[in-house]
C-alpha cells in the first residue's frame, strides 16, 4: 500500500494516479428544508428574545453557501457568520443584504 505506516513511498496527490479507471460517482444532496427546520428548532429553544445567526462559512460546511443562506434567512435567521472576505463578497453579489459577521480578522491585503 503506497504511503502506508512506515512506507518510504509517497502517497499520490491525486487518487486517479493510483486508479485512473475508477469513475467518481459521488454527489451531495442538500435538503434546504431540513436546514430551515433545524434553524427554527434552535430558535424556538433559544426563546423569542434571542436572535439567531447562521454560520455559513466554508461553503456552508459543504451545503452550498448561497442556497443554505437563503434557507436560513427564509427560516428567520437574523444574521450570517462567515470566515473570509471572499464569502462576504459572494453573498453580497448574490443579493444577500442581511447583516454578516466576519468571524476571523481579514488579511491586511483584503481590506
mmCIF file with all atom_site columns, C-alpha atoms in Angstrom:
data_model
loop_
_atom_site.group_PDB
_atom_site.id
_atom_site.type_symbol
_atom_site.label_atom_id
_atom_site.label_alt_id
_atom_site.label_comp_id
_atom_site.label_asym_id
_atom_site.label_entity_id
_atom_site.label_seq_id
_atom_site.pdbx_PDB_ins_code
_atom_site.Cartn_x
_atom_site.Cartn_y
_atom_site.Cartn_z
_atom_site.occupancy
_atom_site.B_iso_or_equiv
_atom_site.pdbx_formal_charge
_atom_site.auth_seq_id
_atom_site.auth_comp_id
_atom_site.auth_asym_id
_atom_site.auth_atom_id
_atom_site.pdbx_PDB_model_num
ATOM 1   C CA . UNK A 1 1   ? 0.000   0.000  0.000   1.00 0.00 ? 1   UNK A CA 1
ATOM 2   C CA . UNK A 1 2   ? 1.662   3.265  -1.074  1.00 0.00 ? 2   UNK A CA 1
ATOM 3   C CA . UNK A 1 3   ? 2.438   5.665  1.716   1.00 0.00 ? 3   UNK A CA 1
ATOM 4   C CA . UNK A 1 4   ? 1.317   3.318  4.493   1.00 0.00 ? 4   UNK A CA 1
ATOM 5   C CA . UNK A 1 5   ? 2.747   3.426  8.003   1.00 0.00 ? 5   UNK A CA 1
ATOM 6   C CA . UNK A 1 6   ? 6.488   3.007  7.793   1.00 0.00 ? 6   UNK A CA 1
ATOM 7   C CA . UNK A 1 7   ? 6.457   3.282  4.000   1.00 0.00 ? 7   UNK A CA 1
ATOM 8   C CA . UNK A 1 8   ? 9.044   5.317  2.175   1.00 0.00 ? 8   UNK A CA 1
ATOM 9   C CA . UNK A 1 9   ? 6.875   5.583  -0.951  1.00 0.00 ? 9   UNK A CA 1
ATOM 10  C CA . UNK A 1 10  ? 4.989   8.871  -1.398  1.00 0.00 ? 10  UNK A CA 1
ATOM 11  C CA . UNK A 1 11  ? 1.211   8.982  -1.494  1.00 0.00 ? 11  UNK A CA 1
ATOM 12  C CA . UNK A 1 12  ? -0.012  10.312 -4.865  1.00 0.00 ? 12  UNK A CA 1
ATOM 13  C CA . UNK A 1 13  ? -1.657  13.722 -4.667  1.00 0.00 ? 13  UNK A CA 1
ATOM 14  C CA . UNK A 1 14  ? -4.484  12.537 -6.904  1.00 0.00 ? 14  UNK A CA 1
ATOM 15  C CA . UNK A 1 15  ? -6.298  9.263  -6.333  1.00 0.00 ? 15  UNK A CA 1
ATOM 16  C CA . UNK A 1 16  ? -6.730  8.996  -10.107 1.00 0.00 ? 16  UNK A CA 1
ATOM 17  C CA . UNK A 1 17  ? -2.975  8.455  -10.326 1.00 0.00 ? 17  UNK A CA 1
ATOM 18  C CA . UNK A 1 18  ? -3.477  5.183  -8.458  1.00 0.00 ? 18  UNK A CA 1
ATOM 19  C CA . UNK A 1 19  ? -6.693  4.049  -10.142 1.00 0.00 ? 19  UNK A CA 1
ATOM 20  C CA . UNK A 1 20  ? -7.332  6.092  -13.269 1.00 0.00 ? 20  UNK A CA 1
ATOM 21  C CA . UNK A 1 21  ? -10.077 3.688  -14.394 1.00 0.00 ? 21  UNK A CA 1
ATOM 22  C CA . UNK A 1 22  ? -12.295 4.329  -11.337 1.00 0.00 ? 22  UNK A CA 1
ATOM 23  C CA . UNK A 1 23  ? -15.117 6.742  -12.090 1.00 0.00 ? 23  UNK A CA 1
ATOM 24  C CA . UNK A 1 24  ? -16.176 9.249  -9.460  1.00 0.00 ? 24  UNK A CA 1
ATOM 25  C CA . UNK A 1 25  ? -19.854 8.710  -8.719  1.00 0.00 ? 25  UNK A CA 1
ATOM 26  C CA . UNK A 1 26  ? -20.265 10.790 -5.585  1.00 0.00 ? 26  UNK A CA 1
ATOM 27  C CA . UNK A 1 27  ? -22.679 13.642 -5.048  1.00 0.00 ? 27  UNK A CA 1
ATOM 28  C CA . UNK A 1 28  ? -24.202 15.684 -2.281  1.00 0.00 ? 28  UNK A CA 1
ATOM 29  C CA . UNK A 1 29  ? -27.946 16.091 -1.893  1.00 0.00 ? 29  UNK A CA 1
ATOM 30  C CA . UNK A 1 30  ? -28.705 19.047 0.351   1.00 0.00 ? 30  UNK A CA 1
ATOM 31  C CA . UNK A 1 31  ? -32.122 19.279 1.953   1.00 0.00 ? 31  UNK A CA 1
ATOM 32  C CA . UNK A 1 32  ? -32.615 23.011 2.437   1.00 0.00 ? 32  UNK A CA 1
ATOM 33  C CA . UNK A 1 33  ? -35.959 22.323 4.111   1.00 0.00 ? 33  UNK A CA 1
ATOM 34  C CA . UNK A 1 34  ? -34.077 20.367 6.782   1.00 0.00 ? 34  UNK A CA 1
ATOM 35  C CA . UNK A 1 35  ? -31.633 23.256 7.237   1.00 0.00 ? 35  UNK A CA 1
ATOM 36  C CA . UNK A 1 36  ? -34.552 25.650 7.711   1.00 0.00 ? 36  UNK A CA 1
ATOM 37  C CA . UNK A 1 37  ? -36.280 23.234 10.112  1.00 0.00 ? 37  UNK A CA 1
ATOM 38  C CA . UNK A 1 38  ? -33.116 22.901 12.212  1.00 0.00 ? 38  UNK A CA 1
ATOM 39  C CA . UNK A 1 39  ? -32.769 26.676 12.468  1.00 0.00 ? 39  UNK A CA 1
ATOM 40  C CA . UNK A 1 40  ? -36.410 27.044 13.530  1.00 0.00 ? 40  UNK A CA 1
ATOM 41  C CA . UNK A 1 41  ? -35.978 24.374 16.212  1.00 0.00 ? 41  UNK A CA 1
ATOM 42  C CA . UNK A 1 42  ? -32.897 26.087 17.628  1.00 0.00 ? 42  UNK A CA 1
ATOM 43  C CA . UNK A 1 43  ? -34.604 29.483 17.519  1.00 0.00 ? 43  UNK A CA 1
ATOM 44  C CA . UNK A 1 44  ? -37.588 28.063 19.422  1.00 0.00 ? 44  UNK A CA 1
ATOM 45  C CA . UNK A 1 45  ? -35.284 26.578 22.054  1.00 0.00 ? 45  UNK A CA 1
ATOM 46  C CA . UNK A 1 46  ? -33.457 29.903 22.416  1.00 0.00 ? 46  UNK A CA 1
ATOM 47  C CA . UNK A 1 47  ? -36.695 31.777 23.009  1.00 0.00 ? 47  UNK A CA 1
ATOM 48  C CA . UNK A 1 48  ? -38.448 34.731 21.396  1.00 0.00 ? 48  UNK A CA 1
ATOM 49  C CA . UNK A 1 49  ? -35.953 37.342 22.625  1.00 0.00 ? 49  UNK A CA 1
ATOM 50  C CA . UNK A 1 50  ? -32.981 35.591 21.000  1.00 0.00 ? 50  UNK A CA 1
ATOM 51  C CA . UNK A 1 51  ? -31.736 36.440 17.528  1.00 0.00 ? 51  UNK A CA 1
ATOM 52  C CA . UNK A 1 52  ? -30.262 33.575 15.513  1.00 0.00 ? 52  UNK A CA 1
ATOM 53  C CA . UNK A 1 53  ? -27.126 33.727 13.434  1.00 0.00 ? 53  UNK A CA 1
ATOM 54  C CA . UNK A 1 54  ? -26.490 31.081 10.784  1.00 0.00 ? 54  UNK A CA 1
ATOM 55  C CA . UNK A 1 55  ? -22.846 30.089 10.389  1.00 0.00 ? 55  UNK A CA 1
ATOM 56  C CA . UNK A 1 56  ? -22.339 29.564 6.655   1.00 0.00 ? 56  UNK A CA 1
ATOM 57  C CA . UNK A 1 57  ? -18.543 29.622 6.453   1.00 0.00 ? 57  UNK A CA 1
ATOM 58  C CA . UNK A 1 58  ? -16.690 27.101 4.298   1.00 0.00 ? 58  UNK A CA 1
ATOM 59  C CA . UNK A 1 59  ? -19.440 26.922 1.676   1.00 0.00 ? 59  UNK A CA 1
ATOM 60  C CA . UNK A 1 60  ? -21.951 26.425 4.494   1.00 0.00 ? 60  UNK A CA 1
ATOM 61  C CA . UNK A 1 61  ? -19.941 23.371 5.522   1.00 0.00 ? 61  UNK A CA 1
ATOM 62  C CA . UNK A 1 62  ? -20.362 21.890 2.072   1.00 0.00 ? 62  UNK A CA 1
ATOM 63  C CA . UNK A 1 63  ? -24.090 22.591 1.818   1.00 0.00 ? 63  UNK A CA 1
ATOM 64  C CA . UNK A 1 64  ? -23.666 25.433 -0.679  1.00 0.00 ? 64  UNK A CA 1
ATOM 65  C CA . UNK A 1 65  ? -23.151 28.991 0.536   1.00 0.00 ? 65  UNK A CA 1
ATOM 66  C CA . UNK A 1 66  ? -25.959 30.776 -1.286  1.00 0.00 ? 66  UNK A CA 1
ATOM 67  C CA . UNK A 1 67  ? -28.676 28.061 -1.163  1.00 0.00 ? 67  UNK A CA 1
ATOM 68  C CA . UNK A 1 68  ? -28.042 27.412 2.541   1.00 0.00 ? 68  UNK A CA 1
ATOM 69  C CA . UNK A 1 69  ? -28.053 31.150 3.248   1.00 0.00 ? 69  UNK A CA 1
ATOM 70  C CA . UNK A 1 70  ? -31.440 31.561 1.556   1.00 0.00 ? 70  UNK A CA 1
ATOM 71  C CA . UNK A 1 71  ? -32.829 28.617 3.541   1.00 0.00 ? 71  UNK A CA 1
ATOM 72  C CA . UNK A 1 72  ? -31.594 30.053 6.841   1.00 0.00 ? 72  UNK A CA 1
ATOM 73  C CA . UNK A 1 73  ? -32.803 33.583 6.113   1.00 0.00 ? 73  UNK A CA 1
ATOM 74  C CA . UNK A 1 74  ? -36.212 32.316 4.965   1.00 0.00 ? 74  UNK A CA 1
ATOM 75  C CA . UNK A 1 75  ? -36.428 30.401 8.256   1.00 0.00 ? 75  UNK A CA 1
ATOM 76  C CA . UNK A 1 76  ? -35.784 33.558 10.267  1.00 0.00 ? 76  UNK A CA 1
ATOM 77  C CA . UNK A 1 77  ? -32.031 33.868 10.763  1.00 0.00 ? 77  UNK A CA 1
ATOM 78  C CA . UNK A 1 78  ? -31.243 37.425 11.827  1.00 0.00 ? 78  UNK A CA 1
ATOM 79  C CA . UNK A 1 79  ? -27.678 37.407 10.554  1.00 0.00 ? 79  UNK A CA 1
ATOM 80  C CA . UNK A 1 80  ? -24.950 35.315 8.943   1.00 0.00 ? 80  UNK A CA 1
ATOM 81  C CA . UNK A 1 81  ? -21.434 34.362 10.025  1.00 0.00 ? 81  UNK A CA 1
ATOM 82  C CA . UNK A 1 82  ? -18.612 33.719 7.558   1.00 0.00 ? 82  UNK A CA 1
ATOM 83  C CA . UNK A 1 83  ? -14.862 33.157 7.755   1.00 0.00 ? 83  UNK A CA 1
ATOM 84  C CA . UNK A 1 84  ? -13.493 35.137 4.832   1.00 0.00 ? 84  UNK A CA 1
ATOM 85  C CA . UNK A 1 85  ? -13.968 38.385 2.968   1.00 0.00 ? 85  UNK A CA 1
ATOM 86  C CA . UNK A 1 86  ? -14.478 36.316 -0.201  1.00 0.00 ? 86  UNK A CA 1
ATOM 87  C CA . UNK A 1 87  ? -17.554 34.715 1.358   1.00 0.00 ? 87  UNK A CA 1
ATOM 88  C CA . UNK A 1 88  ? -18.948 38.161 2.178   1.00 0.00 ? 88  UNK A CA 1
ATOM 89  C CA . UNK A 1 89  ? -18.420 39.233 -1.435  1.00 0.00 ? 89  UNK A CA 1
ATOM 90  C CA . UNK A 1 90  ? -20.146 36.104 -2.789  1.00 0.00 ? 90  UNK A CA 1
ATOM 91  C CA . UNK A 1 91  ? -23.160 36.702 -0.555  1.00 0.00 ? 91  UNK A CA 1
ATOM 92  C CA . UNK A 1 92  ? -23.403 40.376 -1.484  1.00 0.00 ? 92  UNK A CA 1
ATOM 93  C CA . UNK A 1 93  ? -23.061 39.530 -5.193  1.00 0.00 ? 93  UNK A CA 1
ATOM 94  C CA . UNK A 1 94  ? -25.956 37.077 -4.732  1.00 0.00 ? 94  UNK A CA 1
ATOM 95  C CA . UNK A 1 95  ? -28.105 39.926 -3.410  1.00 0.00 ? 95  UNK A CA 1
ATOM 96  C CA . UNK A 1 96  ? -27.968 38.923 0.259   1.00 0.00 ? 96  UNK A CA 1
ATOM 97  C CA . UNK A 1 97  ? -28.495 42.078 2.325   1.00 0.00 ? 97  UNK A CA 1
ATOM 98  C CA . UNK A 1 98  ? -28.629 40.520 5.818   1.00 0.00 ? 98  UNK A CA 1
ATOM 99  C CA . UNK A 1 99  ? -26.001 41.549 8.380   1.00 0.00 ? 99  UNK A CA 1
ATOM 100 C CA . UNK A 1 100 ? -22.813 39.466 8.108   1.00 0.00 ? 100 UNK A CA 1
ATOM 101 C CA . UNK A 1 101 ? -20.311 38.853 10.893  1.00 0.00 ? 101 UNK A CA 1
ATOM 102 C CA . UNK A 1 102 ? -16.768 38.096 9.725   1.00 0.00 ? 102 UNK A CA 1
ATOM 103 C CA . UNK A 1 103 ? -15.556 35.528 12.274  1.00 0.00 ? 103 UNK A CA 1
ATOM 104 C CA . UNK A 1 104 ? -11.835 35.984 11.672  1.00 0.00 ? 104 UNK A CA 1
ATOM 105 C CA . UNK A 1 105 ? -9.781  39.114 11.081  1.00 0.00 ? 105 UNK A CA 1
ATOM 106 C CA . UNK A 1 106 ? -9.269  39.686 7.361   1.00 0.00 ? 106 UNK A CA 1
ATOM 107 C CA . UNK A 1 107 ? -5.747  39.731 5.951   1.00 0.00 ? 107 UNK A CA 1
ATOM 108 C CA . UNK A 1 108 ? -4.422  43.258 5.567   1.00 0.00 ? 108 UNK A CA 1
ATOM 109 C CA . UNK A 1 109 ? -4.338  42.942 1.752   1.00 0.00 ? 109 UNK A CA 1
ATOM 110 C CA . UNK A 1 110 ? -8.054  42.015 1.709   1.00 0.00 ? 110 UNK A CA 1
ATOM 111 C CA . UNK A 1 111 ? -9.219  45.269 3.258   1.00 0.00 ? 111 UNK A CA 1
#
